[in-house]
């Protein structure tokens, strides 16, 4: 470390030393003079004329003393000046040292991991560091005096540089990212900072630029972006990117009145391809589908894969006219369907794949991004229902129904727990119009919507499988009532028909459940009539039949509800342990309006007879109906002619006043 001691100091007397020397010299001189005069002379001669001698001696000494004093003062002044000089010298030395240090620091700072170059005010390169050389590939000697323009990649328009220099001019510096070109011709991304250096007068003397090569960072960023916004299997944009782009489109359309469309495509039967060929080949097919969609799409279209076999295509700039825009979207959808027409070749095999497309237009910009996608998806489901390999446009009415359904479902979940479900009973009468039993019909007392008819909520309960728990409650309640009637002589012959939904029937423990309910309620099994519908026998008829046979061993009876509306094969009917056919009300109520209804009703009655089954007609509203049906040989009747479905109390009143059968 440096210190003041390092400064070379000349050897000098101090002021006090000089004064002491002076005084000593004068005293010595005085003594010498006295001795010179007095030594060798006798006292008489010395004393003679002593006044004169003292005067001479004093004058001489004073002269010498004065001269000495002058010399002393001069010496002291010299000393002072010399000390000041020394101080200045020291200051200068310090300044010099720190300047040197600063220069060393600056030189070290210049050689950093950042590339640096310095230009003069006219932009001519004056100095570059080693990192600059490493990044750009140019040696310092090759660029000295050149304009940094030589590094331009040509990727940025002239305005870019104009704005950059304007910023440096206004703010004194600029920083940002840009593409430059290395000596070998490669372009690369770099982060650049340029600062103007000014003199005391504010005039720019130099520009200092630092730059760093951000190729690696950019690559990492791009990789992260790719992972976040692209589907790894097909390389197509993913759901996130699609949502982003729909968002931008909606914003733009809100300003420009332009129309765009979202096409939601779900492949038909792809699950089958996957299951039968394995996932590897399934993936291959998806990749091929992606390529075909890309080819079928226009340049500006965004084709994305948003899930398993779901693709979404955003078609933009369809013009301002709604009609024209929907036609264009439809053409595009047809093109996509056509793109799938040719089977896909994977390995040796060819796999036919079709698609169902839902379309929604992005016209008024009022929907949210998610809503748009949901609308297109909903329309896609419509296309599926319409038989697949087709397209459908989103329909707001359809959406309202879906929303209502969703709300209904969530309310329905509460219904069982909150005692909002009730059973009504509609009587069934025999040929003599005696009440032989009832059909239990579910009612939902909704806290806000009042009495919701089963036609509205049973399908919802079916789809959500809520019907399983609701059905159990119905069965239990109906059986408890059946047991109560069985215990009373006047109602002991009453039967109870209970509607069983397919889902409920297909539960593996359904037989055990019925058995447990019968056991628990002590209801007579032979008076319990389970109403099944034909749909139950469409998919797995053998399983349904087996379940029926097991239930039959418990003693329960079966009625085939809504008969004539389904597609069950008549030959199959013969193999089922049925007891009753129920002519659907859709033939009975308008019996005389269309002769076909008469023909169908008469045929069902005839069929029932031939198969040895009882036939009951529901929807009997007039005496004319009953008479005609009786004429055909119908065994039993249910309908408003006899009674509407009633709550238990009203039914009890009705039973008191009417005749009941004592059982069959
Ligand atoms: P369904 O089993 O065919 O029941 C007969 C329906 O016809 C009942 O409607 C009944 O009120 C109505 N009906 C009977 N006679 C006449 C008539 O003369 N004229 C008119 N216009 N209608 C008549 P509801 O109670 O609205 O039930 C509708 C459907 O809901 C039932 O058809 C049944 O499929 C289902 N359902 C009702 N309760 C249950 C239940 O507890 N479980 C299951 N799974 N489904 C049920
Ligand atoms: Mg029924
Ligand atoms: Mg029916």
Coordinates of N, CA, C and O in Angstrom, one line a residue, residues 398-462:
X398 N -79.9 -23.3 -28.1 CA -79.3 -24.5 -27.6 C -78.5 -24.3 -26.3 O -78.5 -25.0 -25.4
X399 N -77.8 -23.1 -26.3 CA -77.0 -22.8 -25.2 C -77.9 -22.5 -23.9 O -77.6 -23.0 -22.8
X400 N -79.0 -21.8 -24.2 CA -79.9 -21.5 -23.0 C -80.4 -22.8 -22.4 O -80.5 -23.0 -21.2
X401 N -80.7 -23.8 -23.3 CA -81.2 -25.1 -22.8 C -80.0 -25.8 -21.9 O -80.3 -26.3 -20.8
X402 N -78.8 -25.7 -22.5 CA -77.7 -26.3 -21.8 C -77.5 -25.6 -20.4 O -77.2 -26.3 -19.4
X403 N -77.6 -24.3 -20.4 CA -77.4 -23.6 -19.1 C -78.5 -24.0 -18.1 O -78.2 -24.2 -16.9
X404 N -79.7 -24.1 -18.6 CA -80.8 -24.4 -17.7 C -80.6 -25.8 -17.2 O -80.8 -26.1 -16.0
X405 N -80.1 -26.7 -18.0 CA -79.8 -28.1 -17.6 C -78.8 -28.1 -16.5 O -79.0 -28.8 -15.5
X406 N -77.8 -27.3 -16.7 CA -76.7 -27.4 -15.7 C -77.2 -26.9 -14.4 O -76.9 -27.4 -13.3
X407 N -78.0 -25.8 -14.4 CA -78.6 -25.3 -13.1 C -79.5 -26.3 -12.5 O -79.5 -26.5 -11.3
X408 N -80.3 -26.9 -13.4 CA -81.3 -27.9 -12.9 C -80.5 -29.1 -12.2 O -81.0 -29.5 -11.2
X409 N -79.4 -29.5 -12.8 CA -78.7 -30.6 -12.3 C -78.2 -30.3 -10.9 O -78.3 -31.1 -9.9
X410 N -77.6 -29.0 -10.7 CA -77.1 -28.7 -9.4 C -78.2 -28.6 -8.4 O -78.0 -29.0 -7.2
X411 N -79.4 -28.1 -8.8 CA -80.5 -28.0 -7.9 C -81.0 -29.4 -7.5 O -81.4 -29.7 -6.4
X412 N -81.0 -30.3 -8.5 CA -81.5 -31.6 -8.3 C -80.7 -32.4 -7.3 O -81.2 -33.2 -6.5
X413 N -79.4 -32.1 -7.2 CA -78.5 -32.7 -6.2 C -79.0 -32.5 -4.8 O -78.9 -33.3 -3.9
X414 N -79.6 -31.3 -4.7 CA -80.1 -30.9 -3.3 C -81.4 -31.5 -3.0 O -81.8 -31.6 -1.9
X415 N -82.2 -31.8 -4.1 CA -83.6 -32.1 -4.0 C -83.8 -33.3 -3.0 O -84.7 -33.2 -2.1
X416 N -83.0 -34.4 -3.2 CA -83.3 -35.6 -2.3 C -83.0 -35.2 -0.9 O -83.9 -35.5 0.0
X417 N -81.9 -34.6 -0.6 CA -81.5 -34.2 0.7 C -82.5 -33.3 1.4 O -82.7 -33.3 2.6
X418 N -83.1 -32.4 0.6 CA -84.0 -31.4 1.2 C -85.5 -31.7 1.1 O -86.3 -30.8 1.1
X419 N -85.8 -33.0 0.9 CA -87.2 -33.4 0.9 C -88.0 -32.7 -0.2 O -89.2 -32.4 0.1
X420 N -87.4 -32.4 -1.3 CA -88.2 -31.7 -2.3 C -88.9 -32.7 -3.3 O -89.7 -32.3 -4.1
X421 N -88.6 -33.9 -3.2 CA -89.2 -34.9 -4.1 C -90.4 -35.5 -3.4 O -90.5 -35.8 -2.2
X422 N -91.5 -35.7 -4.3 CA -92.7 -36.3 -3.8 C -93.2 -37.3 -4.8 O -92.9 -37.2 -6.0
X423 N -94.0 -38.2 -4.3 CA -94.6 -39.2 -5.3 C -96.1 -38.8 -5.4 O -96.8 -38.6 -4.4
X424 N -96.6 -38.8 -6.7 CA -98.0 -38.7 -7.0 C -98.4 -40.0 -7.5 O -97.5 -40.8 -7.9
X425 N -99.7 -40.3 -7.4 CA -100.1 -41.6 -7.8 C -101.3 -41.5 -8.8 O -102.2 -40.7 -8.6
X426 N -101.2 -42.2 -9.9 CA -102.3 -42.2 -10.9 C -102.9 -43.6 -11.0 O -102.2 -44.5 -11.1
X427 N -104.2 -43.6 -10.9 CA -104.8 -44.9 -10.8 C -104.8 -45.6 -12.1 O -104.8 -45.0 -13.2
X428 N -104.9 -46.9 -12.0 CA -105.0 -47.8 -13.2 C -106.3 -48.6 -12.9 O -106.5 -49.1 -11.8
X429 N -107.2 -48.7 -13.9 CA -108.4 -49.4 -13.7 C -108.6 -50.6 -14.6 O -108.0 -50.6 -15.7
X430 N -109.5 -51.5 -14.2 CA -109.7 -52.7 -15.1 C -110.9 -52.5 -16.0 O -111.4 -51.3 -16.1
X431 N -111.3 -53.5 -16.7 CA -112.4 -53.4 -17.6 C -113.7 -52.8 -17.0 O -114.4 -52.1 -17.6
X432 N -113.9 -53.2 -15.7 CA -115.1 -52.7 -15.0 C -114.8 -51.3 -14.4 O -115.6 -50.9 -13.5
X433 N -113.7 -50.7 -14.7 CA -113.4 -49.4 -14.2 C -113.1 -49.4 -12.6 O -113.3 -48.4 -12.0
X434 N -112.8 -50.6 -12.1 CA -112.4 -50.7 -10.7 C -110.9 -50.4 -10.6 O -110.2 -50.9 -11.5
X435 N -110.6 -49.6 -9.6 CA -109.2 -49.3 -9.4 C -108.4 -50.6 -9.0 O -108.7 -51.2 -8.0
X436 N -107.5 -51.0 -9.9 CA -106.7 -52.1 -9.6 C -105.3 -51.8 -9.0 O -104.6 -52.6 -8.4
X437 N -104.9 -50.5 -9.2 CA -103.6 -50.2 -8.7 C -103.3 -48.7 -9.1 O -104.1 -48.0 -9.6
X438 N -102.0 -48.3 -8.9 CA -101.6 -47.0 -9.3 C -100.2 -47.1 -9.9 O -99.5 -48.0 -9.8
X439 N -99.9 -46.0 -10.6 CA -98.5 -45.8 -11.1 C -97.9 -44.7 -10.2 O -98.5 -43.6 -10.1
X440 N -96.8 -44.9 -9.6 CA -96.1 -43.9 -8.9 C -95.4 -42.9 -9.8 O -94.6 -43.4 -10.7
X441 N -95.7 -41.7 -9.7 CA -95.0 -40.7 -10.6 C -94.4 -39.6 -9.8 O -94.9 -39.0 -8.9
X442 N -93.1 -39.4 -10.2 CA -92.3 -38.5 -9.4 C -92.6 -37.0 -9.6 O -92.9 -36.6 -10.7
X443 N -92.6 -36.2 -8.6 CA -92.8 -34.8 -8.7 C -91.7 -34.1 -7.9 O -91.3 -34.6 -6.8
X444 N -91.2 -32.9 -8.4 CA -90.2 -32.2 -7.7 C -90.7 -30.8 -7.4 O -91.0 -30.0 -8.3
X445 N -90.8 -30.6 -6.1 CA -91.3 -29.3 -5.6 C -90.1 -28.4 -5.5 O -89.4 -28.4 -4.4
X446 N -89.8 -27.7 -6.5 CA -88.6 -26.8 -6.5 C -88.8 -25.5 -5.7 O -89.9 -24.9 -5.9
X447 N -87.9 -25.1 -4.9 CA -88.1 -24.0 -4.0 C -88.4 -22.7 -4.8 O -89.2 -21.8 -4.3
X448 N -87.9 -22.5 -6.0 CA -88.2 -21.3 -6.8 C -89.1 -21.6 -7.9 O -90.0 -20.8 -8.2
X449 N -88.9 -22.7 -8.6 CA -89.7 -22.9 -9.9 C -91.0 -23.6 -9.6 O -91.7 -23.9 -10.6
X450 N -91.3 -23.9 -8.4 CA -92.6 -24.6 -8.1 C -92.4 -26.1 -8.6 O -91.4 -26.7 -8.5
X451 N -93.6 -26.6 -9.0 CA -93.6 -28.1 -9.4 C -92.9 -28.3 -10.7 O -93.4 -27.8 -11.7
X452 N -91.8 -29.0 -10.7 CA -91.1 -29.2 -12.0 C -91.6 -30.6 -12.5 O -91.5 -31.6 -11.8
X453 N -92.1 -30.6 -13.8 CA -92.6 -31.9 -14.3 C -91.4 -32.9 -14.5 O -90.3 -32.5 -14.9
X454 N -91.7 -34.2 -14.4 CA -90.6 -35.2 -14.5 C -90.0 -35.2 -15.9 O -88.8 -35.5 -16.1
X455 N -90.8 -34.8 -16.9 CA -90.3 -34.8 -18.3 C -89.1 -33.8 -18.4 O -88.2 -34.0 -19.2
X456 N -89.0 -32.8 -17.5 CA -88.0 -31.8 -17.5 C -86.7 -32.3 -16.7 O -85.6 -32.0 -17.1
X457 N -87.0 -33.0 -15.6 CA -85.8 -33.3 -14.8 C -85.3 -34.8 -14.9 O -84.2 -35.1 -14.5
X458 N -86.2 -35.7 -15.3 CA -85.8 -37.1 -15.3 C -84.6 -37.2 -16.3 O -83.6 -37.9 -16.0
X459 N -84.7 -36.6 -17.5 CA -83.5 -36.8 -18.5 C -82.2 -36.2 -17.9 O -81.2 -36.8 -18.0
X460 N -82.3 -35.1 -17.1 CA -81.1 -34.5 -16.4 C -80.6 -35.5 -15.4 O -79.4 -35.8 -15.3
X461 N -81.6 -36.1 -14.6 CA -81.2 -37.0 -13.6 C -80.5 -38.3 -14.3 O -79.6 -38.9 -13.7
X462 N -81.0 -38.6 -15.4 CA -80.5 -39.8 -16.2 C -79.0 -39.5 -16.5 O -78.1 -40.3 -16.3

